[in-house]
CSV table of C-alpha atoms in Angstrom, one decimal:
chain,number,residue,atom,x,y,z
A,1,UNK,CA,0.0,0.0,0.0
A,2,UNK,CA,1.2,3.5,-0.9
A,3,UNK,CA,-0.2,7.0,-0.3
A,4,UNK,CA,0.6,10.5,-1.5
A,5,UNK,CA,-1.0,13.6,0.0
A,6,UNK,CA,-0.6,17.2,-0.9
A,7,UNK,CA,-2.4,20.5,-1.0
A,8,UNK,CA,-2.3,24.3,-0.8
A,9,UNK,CA,-4.5,27.1,0.3
A,10,UNK,CA,-7.4,26.2,-2.1
A,11,UNK,CA,-6.4,22.8,-3.6
A,12,UNK,CA,-5.8,19.4,-2.2
A,13,UNK,CA,-4.9,16.0,-3.7
A,14,UNK,CA,-4.6,12.4,-2.4
A,15,UNK,CA,-3.5,9.2,-4.1
A,16,UNK,CA,-3.7,5.8,-2.6
A,17,UNK,CA,-2.6,2.5,-4.3
A,18,UNK,CA,-2.6,-1.1,-3.0
A,19,UNK,CA,-1.8,-4.6,-4.2
A,20,UNK,CA,-3.0,-7.8,-2.4
A,21,UNK,CA,-2.4,-11.4,-3.3
A,22,UNK,CA,-4.4,-14.0,-1.3
A,23,UNK,CA,-4.3,-17.8,-1.3
A,24,UNK,CA,-8.1,-17.9,-1.4
A,25,UNK,CA,-10.7,-20.1,0.2
A,26,UNK,CA,-12.2,-23.0,-1.8
A,27,UNK,CA,-14.9,-25.6,-1.2
A,28,UNK,CA,-12.7,-27.9,-3.3
A,29,UNK,CA,-10.6,-28.8,-0.3
A,30,UNK,CA,-7.2,-30.5,-0.3
A,31,UNK,CA,-8.6,-33.1,2.1
A,32,UNK,CA,-10.9,-34.2,-0.8
A,33,UNK,CA,-7.9,-34.8,-3.1
A,34,UNK,CA,-7.9,-31.3,-4.8
A,35,UNK,CA,-4.4,-29.9,-5.2
A,36,UNK,CA,-4.9,-26.4,-6.8
A,37,UNK,CA,-4.3,-23.4,-4.7
A,38,UNK,CA,-7.1,-20.9,-5.5
A,39,UNK,CA,-5.7,-17.4,-5.5
A,40,UNK,CA,-7.1,-13.9,-5.6
A,41,UNK,CA,-5.2,-10.9,-6.8
A,42,UNK,CA,-6.4,-7.3,-6.2
A,43,UNK,CA,-4.9,-4.0,-7.5
A,44,UNK,CA,-6.5,-0.7,-6.6
A,45,UNK,CA,-5.9,3.0,-7.0
A,46,UNK,CA,-7.9,5.9,-5.6
A,47,UNK,CA,-7.3,9.5,-6.6
A,48,UNK,CA,-9.1,12.4,-4.9
A,49,UNK,CA,-8.8,16.0,-5.8
A,50,UNK,CA,-10.5,19.1,-4.6
A,51,UNK,CA,-10.5,22.9,-5.3
A,52,UNK,CA,-12.2,25.7,-3.4
A,53,UNK,CA,-13.3,28.0,-6.2
A,54,UNK,CA,-14.7,30.6,-3.8
A,55,UNK,CA,-15.3,30.8,-0.1
A,56,UNK,CA,-18.7,29.2,-0.6
A,57,UNK,CA,-18.3,27.0,-3.7
A,58,UNK,CA,-15.9,24.0,-4.0
A,59,UNK,CA,-15.4,21.2,-6.5
A,60,UNK,CA,-14.5,17.6,-5.7
A,61,UNK,CA,-13.5,14.7,-8.0
A,62,UNK,CA,-12.8,11.1,-7.2
A,63,UNK,CA,-11.5,8.3,-9.5
A,64,UNK,CA,-11.3,4.7,-8.4
A,65,UNK,CA,-9.6,1.8,-10.3
A,66,UNK,CA,-9.7,-1.9,-9.3
A,67,UNK,CA,-8.4,-4.9,-11.1
A,68,UNK,CA,-9.0,-8.4,-9.8
A,69,UNK,CA,-8.2,-12.0,-10.9
A,70,UNK,CA,-9.9,-14.9,-9.1
A,71,UNK,CA,-9.3,-18.6,-9.5
A,72,UNK,CA,-12.5,-20.5,-9.6
A,73,UNK,CA,-13.4,-24.2,-9.1
A,74,UNK,CA,-16.2,-26.1,-10.8
A,75,UNK,CA,-17.7,-27.4,-7.5
A,76,UNK,CA,-16.8,-28.5,-4.0
A,77,UNK,CA,-15.8,-31.9,-2.8
A,78,UNK,CA,-13.8,-34.7,-4.6
A,79,UNK,CA,-13.0,-33.8,-8.2
A,80,UNK,CA,-14.0,-30.2,-7.7
A,81,UNK,CA,-10.7,-28.7,-8.9
A,82,UNK,CA,-10.7,-26.7,-12.1
A,83,UNK,CA,-7.1,-25.7,-12.6
A,84,UNK,CA,-7.6,-23.1,-15.4
A,85,UNK,CA,-10.9,-21.4,-14.6
A,86,UNK,CA,-10.5,-17.8,-13.8
A,87,UNK,CA,-12.6,-14.6,-13.5
A,88,UNK,CA,-10.9,-11.3,-14.3
A,89,UNK,CA,-12.5,-7.9,-13.7
A,90,UNK,CA,-11.6,-4.3,-14.2
A,91,UNK,CA,-13.7,-1.5,-12.7
A,92,UNK,CA,-13.2,2.2,-13.2
A,93,UNK,CA,-15.5,4.7,-11.5
A,94,UNK,CA,-15.5,8.5,-11.4
A,95,UNK,CA,-17.4,11.1,-9.5
A,96,UNK,CA,-17.5,14.9,-9.8
A,97,UNK,CA,-19.5,17.1,-7.4
A,98,UNK,CA,-19.9,20.7,-6.4
A,99,UNK,CA,-20.9,22.2,-3.1
A,100,UNK,CA,-22.6,25.6,-2.6
A,101,UNK,CA,-22.9,27.0,0.9
A,102,UNK,CA,-25.7,29.6,1.2
A,103,UNK,CA,-27.6,31.5,3.9
A,104,UNK,CA,-24.6,31.8,6.2
A,105,UNK,CA,-23.7,28.1,5.6
A,106,UNK,CA,-27.1,26.9,6.8
A,107,UNK,CA,-28.0,25.6,3.3
A,108,UNK,CA,-25.8,23.3,1.2
A,109,UNK,CA,-26.6,22.3,-2.4
A,110,UNK,CA,-24.6,19.4,-3.9
A,111,UNK,CA,-25.0,18.5,-7.6
A,112,UNK,CA,-23.2,15.2,-8.5
A,113,UNK,CA,-22.6,13.1,-11.5
A,114,UNK,CA,-21.2,9.5,-11.4
A,115,UNK,CA,-20.1,6.8,-13.8
A,116,UNK,CA,-18.8,3.3,-13.4
A,117,UNK,CA,-17.5,1.0,-16.1
A,118,UNK,CA,-17.2,-2.8,-15.4
A,119,UNK,CA,-15.3,-5.2,-17.7
A,120,UNK,CA,-15.6,-8.8,-16.5
A,121,UNK,CA,-14.2,-11.9,-18.3
A,122,UNK,CA,-15.1,-15.5,-17.4
A,123,UNK,CA,-12.5,-17.8,-18.9
A,124,UNK,CA,-12.5,-21.6,-18.5
A,125,UNK,CA,-10.6,-23.4,-21.2
A,126,UNK,CA,-11.2,-27.1,-21.8
A,127,UNK,CA,-9.4,-29.5,-19.3
A,128,UNK,CA,-10.0,-32.5,-21.6
A,129,UNK,CA,-11.1,-32.8,-25.3
A,130,UNK,CA,-14.7,-33.5,-24.3
A,131,UNK,CA,-14.9,-31.1,-21.3
A,132,UNK,CA,-18.6,-29.8,-21.2
A,133,UNK,CA,-17.8,-26.9,-18.9
A,134,UNK,CA,-15.7,-24.6,-21.2
A,135,UNK,CA,-16.5,-20.9,-21.1
A,136,UNK,CA,-15.1,-17.7,-22.5
A,137,UNK,CA,-17.5,-14.7,-22.0
A,138,UNK,CA,-17.0,-11.0,-21.6
A,139,UNK,CA,-19.4,-8.9,-19.7
A,140,UNK,CA,-19.3,-5.1,-20.1
A,141,UNK,CA,-21.5,-2.9,-18.0
A,142,UNK,CA,-21.9,0.8,-17.3
A,143,UNK,CA,-23.8,2.8,-14.7
A,144,UNK,CA,-24.4,6.5,-15.1
A,145,UNK,CA,-26.1,8.6,-12.5
A,146,UNK,CA,-26.9,12.3,-11.8
A,147,UNK,CA,-27.9,13.4,-8.3
A,148,UNK,CA,-29.0,16.6,-6.6
A,149,UNK,CA,-28.9,16.8,-2.8
A,150,UNK,CA,-29.9,19.7,-0.5
A,151,UNK,CA,-29.0,19.9,3.2
A,152,UNK,CA,-30.9,22.4,5.4
A,153,UNK,CA,-29.3,23.1,8.8
A,154,UNK,CA,-32.1,24.8,10.7
A,155,UNK,CA,-30.0,24.6,13.9
A,156,UNK,CA,-26.6,23.0,14.7
A,157,UNK,CA,-28.5,20.0,16.0
A,158,UNK,CA,-31.2,19.7,13.3
A,159,UNK,CA,-30.6,18.9,9.7
A,160,UNK,CA,-33.1,18.1,6.9
A,161,UNK,CA,-32.0,16.6,3.6
A,162,UNK,CA,-33.9,16.2,0.4
A,163,UNK,CA,-32.6,14.9,-2.9
A,164,UNK,CA,-33.3,13.3,-6.3
A,165,UNK,CA,-31.4,10.8,-8.4
A,166,UNK,CA,-31.5,9.4,-11.9
A,167,UNK,CA,-29.6,6.3,-12.8
A,168,UNK,CA,-29.1,4.3,-16.0
A,169,UNK,CA,-27.5,0.8,-16.1
A,170,UNK,CA,-26.5,-0.8,-19.4
A,171,UNK,CA,-25.1,-4.3,-20.1
A,172,UNK,CA,-23.9,-6.4,-23.0
A,173,UNK,CA,-22.5,-9.9,-23.2
A,174,UNK,CA,-20.1,-11.4,-25.8
A,175,UNK,CA,-19.6,-15.2,-25.9
A,176,UNK,CA,-16.5,-16.1,-27.8
A,177,UNK,CA,-17.3,-19.8,-28.0
A,178,UNK,CA,-21.0,-19.7,-28.8
A,179,UNK,CA,-22.4,-16.5,-30.4
A,180,UNK,CA,-25.9,-17.7,-29.7
A,181,UNK,CA,-25.3,-16.9,-26.0
A,182,UNK,CA,-24.2,-13.3,-26.8
A,183,UNK,CA,-26.6,-10.6,-25.9
A,184,UNK,CA,-27.0,-7.1,-27.4
A,185,UNK,CA,-27.0,-4.1,-25.1
A,186,UNK,CA,-29.8,-4.0,-22.6
A,187,UNK,CA,-30.5,-1.2,-20.2
A,188,UNK,CA,-32.7,-0.1,-17.3
A,189,UNK,CA,-33.4,3.1,-15.5
A,190,UNK,CA,-34.3,4.2,-12.0
A,191,UNK,CA,-35.7,7.5,-10.8
A,192,UNK,CA,-35.5,8.2,-7.1
A,193,UNK,CA,-36.5,10.9,-4.5
A,194,UNK,CA,-35.4,10.8,-0.9
A,195,UNK,CA,-35.6,12.7,2.3
A,196,UNK,CA,-33.9,12.5,5.8
A,197,UNK,CA,-34.4,14.4,9.0
A,198,UNK,CA,-31.9,14.3,11.9
A,199,UNK,CA,-32.4,16.0,15.2
A,200,UNK,CA,-31.3,16.2,18.8
A,201,UNK,CA,-33.5,17.2,21.8
A,202,UNK,CA,-31.6,17.2,25.1
A,203,UNK,CA,-30.5,13.5,25.5
A,204,UNK,CA,-32.7,12.1,22.8
A,205,UNK,CA,-31.6,12.0,19.1
A,206,UNK,CA,-32.7,10.3,16.0
A,207,UNK,CA,-33.1,10.1,12.2
A,208,UNK,CA,-36.0,9.4,9.9
A,209,UNK,CA,-35.4,8.4,6.2
A,210,UNK,CA,-37.9,8.0,3.4
A,211,UNK,CA,-37.2,7.0,-0.2
A,212,UNK,CA,-39.2,6.4,-3.3
A,213,UNK,CA,-37.8,4.5,-6.3
A,214,UNK,CA,-39.4,4.0,-9.7
A,215,UNK,CA,-37.7,1.3,-11.8
A,216,UNK,CA,-38.2,0.9,-15.5
A,217,UNK,CA,-39.3,-2.7,-15.4
A,218,UNK,CA,-39.6,-3.7,-11.7
A,219,UNK,CA,-42.1,-1.0,-10.7
A,220,UNK,CA,-42.0,1.4,-7.8
A,221,UNK,CA,-40.9,0.9,-4.1
A,222,UNK,CA,-41.3,3.0,-1.0
A,223,UNK,CA,-38.8,2.3,1.8
A,224,UNK,CA,-38.0,3.9,5.1
A,225,UNK,CA,-35.8,3.9,8.2
A,226,UNK,CA,-36.3,5.1,11.8
A,227,UNK,CA,-33.3,5.3,14.1
A,228,UNK,CA,-33.7,6.7,17.6
A,229,UNK,CA,-31.1,6.9,20.3
A,230,UNK,CA,-30.8,8.1,23.9
A,231,UNK,CA,-27.8,9.2,25.9
A,232,UNK,CA,-28.2,7.6,29.3
A,233,UNK,CA,-25.1,9.3,30.7
A,234,UNK,CA,-22.2,11.2,29.2
A,235,UNK,CA,-20.5,7.9,28.6
A,236,UNK,CA,-23.3,5.5,27.8
A,237,UNK,CA,-25.7,5.7,24.8
A,238,UNK,CA,-28.3,3.2,23.6
A,239,UNK,CA,-29.5,3.1,19.9
A,240,UNK,CA,-32.0,1.3,17.8
A,241,UNK,CA,-33.2,1.3,14.2
A,242,UNK,CA,-35.8,-0.4,12.0
A,243,UNK,CA,-35.5,-0.2,8.2
A,244,UNK,CA,-37.0,-1.6,5.0
A,245,UNK,CA,-35.4,-1.9,1.6
A,246,UNK,CA,-35.7,-3.2,-1.9
A,247,UNK,CA,-33.1,-4.5,-4.3
A,248,UNK,CA,-33.7,-5.0,-8.0
A,249,UNK,CA,-31.7,-7.7,-9.7
A,250,UNK,CA,-28.7,-6.5,-11.6
A,251,UNK,CA,-28.7,-6.9,-15.4
A,252,UNK,CA,-25.9,-9.5,-15.1
A,253,UNK,CA,-28.1,-11.5,-12.7
A,254,UNK,CA,-30.9,-11.3,-15.2
A,255,UNK,CA,-29.4,-11.9,-18.6
A,256,UNK,CA,-25.9,-13.4,-18.3
A,257,UNK,CA,-25.3,-17.1,-18.8
A,258,UNK,CA,-25.6,-17.4,-15.0
A,259,UNK,CA,-28.7,-15.3,-14.9
A,260,UNK,CA,-32.5,-15.8,-14.8
A,261,UNK,CA,-34.8,-13.2,-16.4
A,262,UNK,CA,-37.6,-14.2,-14.0
A,263,UNK,CA,-35.7,-13.1,-10.9
A,264,UNK,CA,-37.8,-11.1,-8.5
A,265,UNK,CA,-36.6,-8.1,-6.5
A,266,UNK,CA,-35.5,-8.6,-2.9
A,267,UNK,CA,-37.6,-7.2,-0.2
A,268,UNK,CA,-35.7,-6.5,3.0
A,269,UNK,CA,-36.6,-5.5,6.6
A,270,UNK,CA,-34.5,-5.5,9.7
A,271,UNK,CA,-33.8,-4.0,13.1
A,272,UNK,CA,-30.8,-3.5,15.4
A,273,UNK,CA,-30.4,-2.7,19.1
A,274,UNK,CA,-27.1,-1.4,20.4
A,275,UNK,CA,-25.1,0.3,23.1
A,276,UNK,CA,-22.1,2.6,23.0
A,277,UNK,CA,-19.7,3.2,25.9
A,278,UNK,CA,-17.0,5.9,25.7
A,279,UNK,CA,-14.5,7.4,28.1
A,280,UNK,CA,-11.2,9.2,27.5
A,281,UNK,CA,-9.3,6.0,26.4
A,282,UNK,CA,-11.9,3.3,25.7
A,283,UNK,CA,-14.8,2.9,23.2
A,284,UNK,CA,-17.0,-0.2,23.2
A,285,UNK,CA,-19.8,-0.8,20.7
A,286,UNK,CA,-22.3,-3.8,21.0
A,287,UNK,CA,-25.0,-4.3,18.4
A,288,UNK,CA,-27.6,-7.1,18.0
A,289,UNK,CA,-29.1,-7.3,14.5
A,290,UNK,CA,-31.8,-9.3,12.7
A,291,UNK,CA,-32.6,-9.0,9.0
A,292,UNK,CA,-35.3,-10.7,7.0
A,293,UNK,CA,-35.2,-11.0,3.2
A,294,UNK,CA,-37.9,-12.2,0.9
A,295,UNK,CA,-36.9,-13.3,-2.6
A,296,UNK,CA,-33.2,-13.1,-1.7
A,297,UNK,CA,-31.0,-13.4,-4.8
A,298,UNK,CA,-28.2,-15.9,-4.4
A,299,UNK,CA,-25.9,-17.9,-6.7
A,300,UNK,CA,-26.1,-21.7,-6.7
A,301,UNK,CA,-23.2,-23.8,-7.8
A,302,UNK,CA,-25.4,-26.9,-8.4
A,303,UNK,CA,-27.2,-25.1,-11.2
A,304,UNK,CA,-24.6,-22.4,-11.9
A,305,UNK,CA,-27.5,-19.9,-11.9
A,306,UNK,CA,-28.7,-17.0,-9.8
A,307,UNK,CA,-32.1,-17.8,-8.2
A,308,UNK,CA,-34.4,-16.4,-5.5
A,309,UNK,CA,-34.6,-17.8,-2.0
A,310,UNK,CA,-38.2,-17.5,-0.8
A,311,UNK,CA,-37.4,-16.3,2.7
A,312,UNK,CA,-34.1,-15.9,4.5
A,313,UNK,CA,-33.0,-14.5,7.9
A,314,UNK,CA,-29.7,-13.4,9.4
A,315,UNK,CA,-29.2,-12.4,13.0
A,316,UNK,CA,-26.2,-11.9,15.2
A,317,UNK,CA,-24.1,-9.8,17.4
A,318,UNK,CA,-21.3,-7.3,16.5
A,319,UNK,CA,-18.7,-6.0,18.9
A,320,UNK,CA,-16.1,-3.3,18.4
A,321,UNK,CA,-13.5,-2.3,21.1
A,322,UNK,CA,-11.1,0.5,20.7
A,323,UNK,CA,-8.4,1.2,23.3
A,324,UNK,CA,-6.0,4.1,23.3
A,325,UNK,CA,-2.8,2.7,24.7
A,326,UNK,CA,-0.8,5.9,24.4
A,327,UNK,CA,-0.9,9.2,22.5
A,328,UNK,CA,0.4,7.5,19.3
A,329,UNK,CA,-0.7,3.9,19.8
A,330,UNK,CA,-4.3,2.4,19.8
A,331,UNK,CA,-5.7,-1.1,19.6
A,332,UNK,CA,-8.9,-2.1,17.8
A,333,UNK,CA,-10.7,-5.4,18.2
A,334,UNK,CA,-13.8,-6.3,16.1
A,335,UNK,CA,-15.8,-9.5,16.2
A,336,UNK,CA,-19.1,-10.6,14.6
A,337,UNK,CA,-21.1,-13.8,15.1
A,338,UNK,CA,-24.2,-14.5,13.1
A,339,UNK,CA,-26.7,-17.2,12.3
A,340,UNK,CA,-28.3,-17.5,8.9
A,341,UNK,CA,-31.2,-19.6,7.7
A,342,UNK,CA,-32.9,-20.4,4.4
A,343,UNK,CA,-36.5,-20.6,5.7
A,344,UNK,CA,-37.5,-22.7,2.7
A,345,UNK,CA,-35.0,-25.5,3.5
A,346,UNK,CA,-34.0,-24.9,7.1
A,347,UNK,CA,-30.3,-24.8,6.1
A,348,UNK,CA,-27.7,-22.1,6.6
A,349,UNK,CA,-27.2,-19.6,3.8
A,350,UNK,CA,-24.2,-20.3,1.5
A,351,UNK,CA,-21.1,-18.2,1.7
A,352,UNK,CA,-22.1,-16.4,5.0
A,353,UNK,CA,-19.5,-16.9,7.7
A,354,UNK,CA,-20.6,-17.8,11.2
A,355,UNK,CA,-17.8,-15.8,12.7
């Protein structure tokens, strides 16, 4: 990992790069006679620049780059190794936004445009002359969005936010082995409006969120979140939240070789209860959570397809401990334990760690 930071009176710049190479985790275990070491390589770069045009107007740009290569196996258990199957992906995203401060900094207006390009290749050459699992496909997707957000600070302890967003997602698939599997460009659009209120009254504080999304093919959704909290003492705070959500299938999940055009959107609801303790040197956070999902979208290796799970639940406990050992040294310990269940089968959800 490397980082460069710089700036002057009105301009600032930051560049961060990283490279990670992991051995990977595979269901095709060595204990079952599988010998391949599944690896995962990740290269990232993050460039952030800003410029204060005037005392009340500034510009910010962010560019992110990520390149990954992941070794894949056909399945778990004996004979699950696939020594030459790999997924490679390159993602480039960019964001430009402005910030106007008006009415003595009580009103902030933020226009924002974003774009993300995804180039993903699935490559699985034949292991034998009659191997039925060969694959060489290239997926290219793009997400473009424009957003306008307005923050109104009526008091230092009361902020109201309203905004609107338009997003377009496009997708195309090229199959180099079987042109019949190739797909021309497909696209979808989402229009959204949202609002949030955050306020503090003595020891009580909280936030209320409301969002409305209109999707080109999936229809419209209204979701919300309520998150109150109370400061019992100067050191101890209790918090809670309840939220609903909706997640539309991505175009890749719908139309790729691994997709299903009949996928339904996920419907999500969940709550959490937590406490926070702080003194001069110690911070402790404990949170119990429980989330329910209807029509959860998951990938099944048996069919090599995305599919809906009728009902699923995940619940658990999160802990975060931060200890300041000295002025320059601190220690952080984080731990999560969770139980998951596919309510249709009674089994645990795939690829969800218990710890």
